[in-house]
Coordinates of C-alpha atoms in Angstrom, one line a residue:
X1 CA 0.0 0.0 0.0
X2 CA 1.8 3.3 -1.0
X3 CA 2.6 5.6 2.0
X4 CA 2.4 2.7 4.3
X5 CA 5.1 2.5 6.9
X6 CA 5.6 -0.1 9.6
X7 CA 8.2 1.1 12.0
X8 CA 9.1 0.8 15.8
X9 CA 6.7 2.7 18.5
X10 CA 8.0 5.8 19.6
X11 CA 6.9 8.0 22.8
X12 CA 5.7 10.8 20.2
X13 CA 3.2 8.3 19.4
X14 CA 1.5 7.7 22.7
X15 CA -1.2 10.0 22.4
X16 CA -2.3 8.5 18.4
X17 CA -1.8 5.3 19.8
X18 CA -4.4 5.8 22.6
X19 CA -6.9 7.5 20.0
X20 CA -6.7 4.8 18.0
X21 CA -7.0 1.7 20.6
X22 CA -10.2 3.8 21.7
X23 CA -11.9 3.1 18.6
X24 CA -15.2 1.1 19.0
X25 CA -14.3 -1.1 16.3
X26 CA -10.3 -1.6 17.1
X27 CA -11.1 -2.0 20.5
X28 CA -13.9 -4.9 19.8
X29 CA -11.6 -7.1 19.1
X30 CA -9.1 -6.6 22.1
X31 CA -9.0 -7.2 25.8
X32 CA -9.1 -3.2 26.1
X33 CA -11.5 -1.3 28.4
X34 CA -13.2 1.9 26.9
X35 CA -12.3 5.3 27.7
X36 CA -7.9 3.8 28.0
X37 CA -5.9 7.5 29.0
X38 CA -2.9 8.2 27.5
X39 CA -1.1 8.0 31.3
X40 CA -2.0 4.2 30.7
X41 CA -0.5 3.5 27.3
X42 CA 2.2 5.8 28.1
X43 CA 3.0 3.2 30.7
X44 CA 2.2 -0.1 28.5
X45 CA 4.8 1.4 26.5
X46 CA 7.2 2.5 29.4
X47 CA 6.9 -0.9 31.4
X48 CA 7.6 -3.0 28.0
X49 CA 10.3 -5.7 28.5
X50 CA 13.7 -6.4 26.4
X51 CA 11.7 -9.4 25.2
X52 CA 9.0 -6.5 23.7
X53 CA 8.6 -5.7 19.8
X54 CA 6.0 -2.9 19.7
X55 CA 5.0 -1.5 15.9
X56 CA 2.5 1.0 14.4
X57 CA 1.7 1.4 10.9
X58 CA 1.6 5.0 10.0
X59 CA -0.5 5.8 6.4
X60 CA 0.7 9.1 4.8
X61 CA 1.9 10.6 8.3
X62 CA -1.5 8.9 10.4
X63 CA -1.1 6.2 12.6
X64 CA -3.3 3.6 11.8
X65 CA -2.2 0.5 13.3
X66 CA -0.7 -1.3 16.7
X67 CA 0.8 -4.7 16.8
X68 CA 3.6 -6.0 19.8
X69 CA 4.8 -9.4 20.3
X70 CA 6.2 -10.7 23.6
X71 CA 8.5 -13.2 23.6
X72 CA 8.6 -15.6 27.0
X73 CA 11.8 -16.6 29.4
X74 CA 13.0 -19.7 30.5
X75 CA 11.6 -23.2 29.1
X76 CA 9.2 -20.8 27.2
X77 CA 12.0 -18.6 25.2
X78 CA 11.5 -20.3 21.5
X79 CA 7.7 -18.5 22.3
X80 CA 6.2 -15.6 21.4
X81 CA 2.6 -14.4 21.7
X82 CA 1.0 -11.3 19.7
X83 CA -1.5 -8.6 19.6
X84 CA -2.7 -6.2 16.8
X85 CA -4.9 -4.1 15.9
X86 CA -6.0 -1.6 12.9
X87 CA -8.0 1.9 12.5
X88 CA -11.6 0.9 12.0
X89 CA -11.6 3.3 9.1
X90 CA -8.8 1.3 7.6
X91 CA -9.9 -2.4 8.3
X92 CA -9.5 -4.5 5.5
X93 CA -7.1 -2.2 3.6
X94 CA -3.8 -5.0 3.8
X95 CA -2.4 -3.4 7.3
X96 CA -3.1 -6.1 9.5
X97 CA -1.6 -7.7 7.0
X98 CA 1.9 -5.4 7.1
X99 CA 2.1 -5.5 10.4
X100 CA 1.6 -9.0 11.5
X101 CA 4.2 -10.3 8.4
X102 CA 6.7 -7.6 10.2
X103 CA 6.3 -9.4 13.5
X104 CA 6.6 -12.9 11.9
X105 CA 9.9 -11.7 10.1
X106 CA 11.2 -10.4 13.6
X107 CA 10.1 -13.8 15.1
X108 CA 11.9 -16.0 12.4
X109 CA 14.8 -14.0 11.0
X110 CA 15.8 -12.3 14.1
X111 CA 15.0 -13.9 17.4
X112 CA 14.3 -17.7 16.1
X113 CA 11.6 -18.1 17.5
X114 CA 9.5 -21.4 17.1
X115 CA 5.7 -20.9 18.0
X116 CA 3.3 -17.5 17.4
X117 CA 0.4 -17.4 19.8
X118 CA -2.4 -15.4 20.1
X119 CA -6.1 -15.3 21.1
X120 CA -8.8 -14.4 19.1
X121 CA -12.9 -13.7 19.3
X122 CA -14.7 -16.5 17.5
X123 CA -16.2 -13.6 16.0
X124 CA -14.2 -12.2 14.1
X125 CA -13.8 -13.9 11.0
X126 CA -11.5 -11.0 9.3
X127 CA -8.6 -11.4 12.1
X128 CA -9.1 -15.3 11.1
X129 CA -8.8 -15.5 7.8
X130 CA -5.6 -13.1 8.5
X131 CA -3.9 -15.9 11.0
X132 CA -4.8 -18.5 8.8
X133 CA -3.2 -16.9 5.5
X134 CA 0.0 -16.4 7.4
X135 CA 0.5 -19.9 8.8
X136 CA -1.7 -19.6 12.4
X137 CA -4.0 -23.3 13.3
X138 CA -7.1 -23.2 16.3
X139 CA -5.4 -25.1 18.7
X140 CA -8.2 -24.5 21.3
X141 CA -11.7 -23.1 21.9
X142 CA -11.9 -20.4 24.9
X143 CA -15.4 -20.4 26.4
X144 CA -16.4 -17.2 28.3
X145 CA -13.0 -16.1 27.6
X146 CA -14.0 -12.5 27.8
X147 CA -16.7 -10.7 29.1
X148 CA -17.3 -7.4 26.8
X149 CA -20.3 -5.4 25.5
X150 CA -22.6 -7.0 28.3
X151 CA -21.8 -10.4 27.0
X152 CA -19.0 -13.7 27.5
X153 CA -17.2 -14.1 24.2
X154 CA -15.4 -17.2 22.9
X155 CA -11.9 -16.8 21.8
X156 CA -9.7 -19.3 19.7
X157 CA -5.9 -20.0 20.9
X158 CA -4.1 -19.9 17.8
X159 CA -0.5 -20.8 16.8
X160 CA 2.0 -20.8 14.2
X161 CA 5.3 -23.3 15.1
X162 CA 8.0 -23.9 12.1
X163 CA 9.0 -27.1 12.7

């Protein structure tokens, strides 16, 4: 996509970060409570391990997406587990798709990593399809994994290993 850049997080980009994980739509399909401040990101991003890749996808100067991956210690080191998101005005434009083949490159060419993991509403068939095209199996149904909009939502444990 031209004018699409996936780089590092920076501190300037707290308060666009916050803004954007506010959305209705970005936030529907995350753990994230309504109404986050930028104190709180600004500490999500402060508080981030060594082990912590944290990216946006800026479009022509906006940011418009979020992704991180943190990578476990000890027994679990060869494992990483993920989280994205994109601009509900901007969904289904190819930056999911940017951003999580970023992280995967980072996870295989860089910190040889063996197994991807993430969780995922049953719902939301777009983010699937995504996982799936890069490699990502169900490995597990989550009942009542989450409780948001006045309801318990299902999730899927996914993973991608190279074997």
């Amino acid at each position: 996509m031209a004018g699409l850049t996936i780089r590092a997080l920076r501190a300037s980009d707290i308060e666009a970060v916050t803004a954007l994980i506010n959305l209705p739509g970005f936030r529907f399909g995350t753990l994230r409570l309504p109404y986050q401040t930028v104190e709180e990101t600004r500490k999500r991003f402060e508080n981030a391990g060594p082990g912590h890749v944290s990216l946006v996808a800026e479009l022509n100067g906006q940011v418009v997406g979020d992704a991180g991956m943190t990578r476990y210690h000890g027994r679990r080191s060869h494992v990483a587990s993920l989280g994205m998101g994109v601009h509900d005005d901007f969904a289904g434009k190819g930056i999911g798709g940017a951003l999580l083949a970023e992280l995967i490159d980072t996870a295989d060419n860089w910190l040889n990593l063996k197994r991807l993991e993430l969780t995922v509403y049953t719902d939301n068939a777009a983010a699937i399809a995504l996982y799936r095209k890069f490699g990502f199996e169900e490995e597990g149904l989550l009942k009542a994994f989450a409780f948001r909009a006045g309801d318990y939502v299902d999730a899927y444990a996914m993973a991608r290993v190279r074997l």
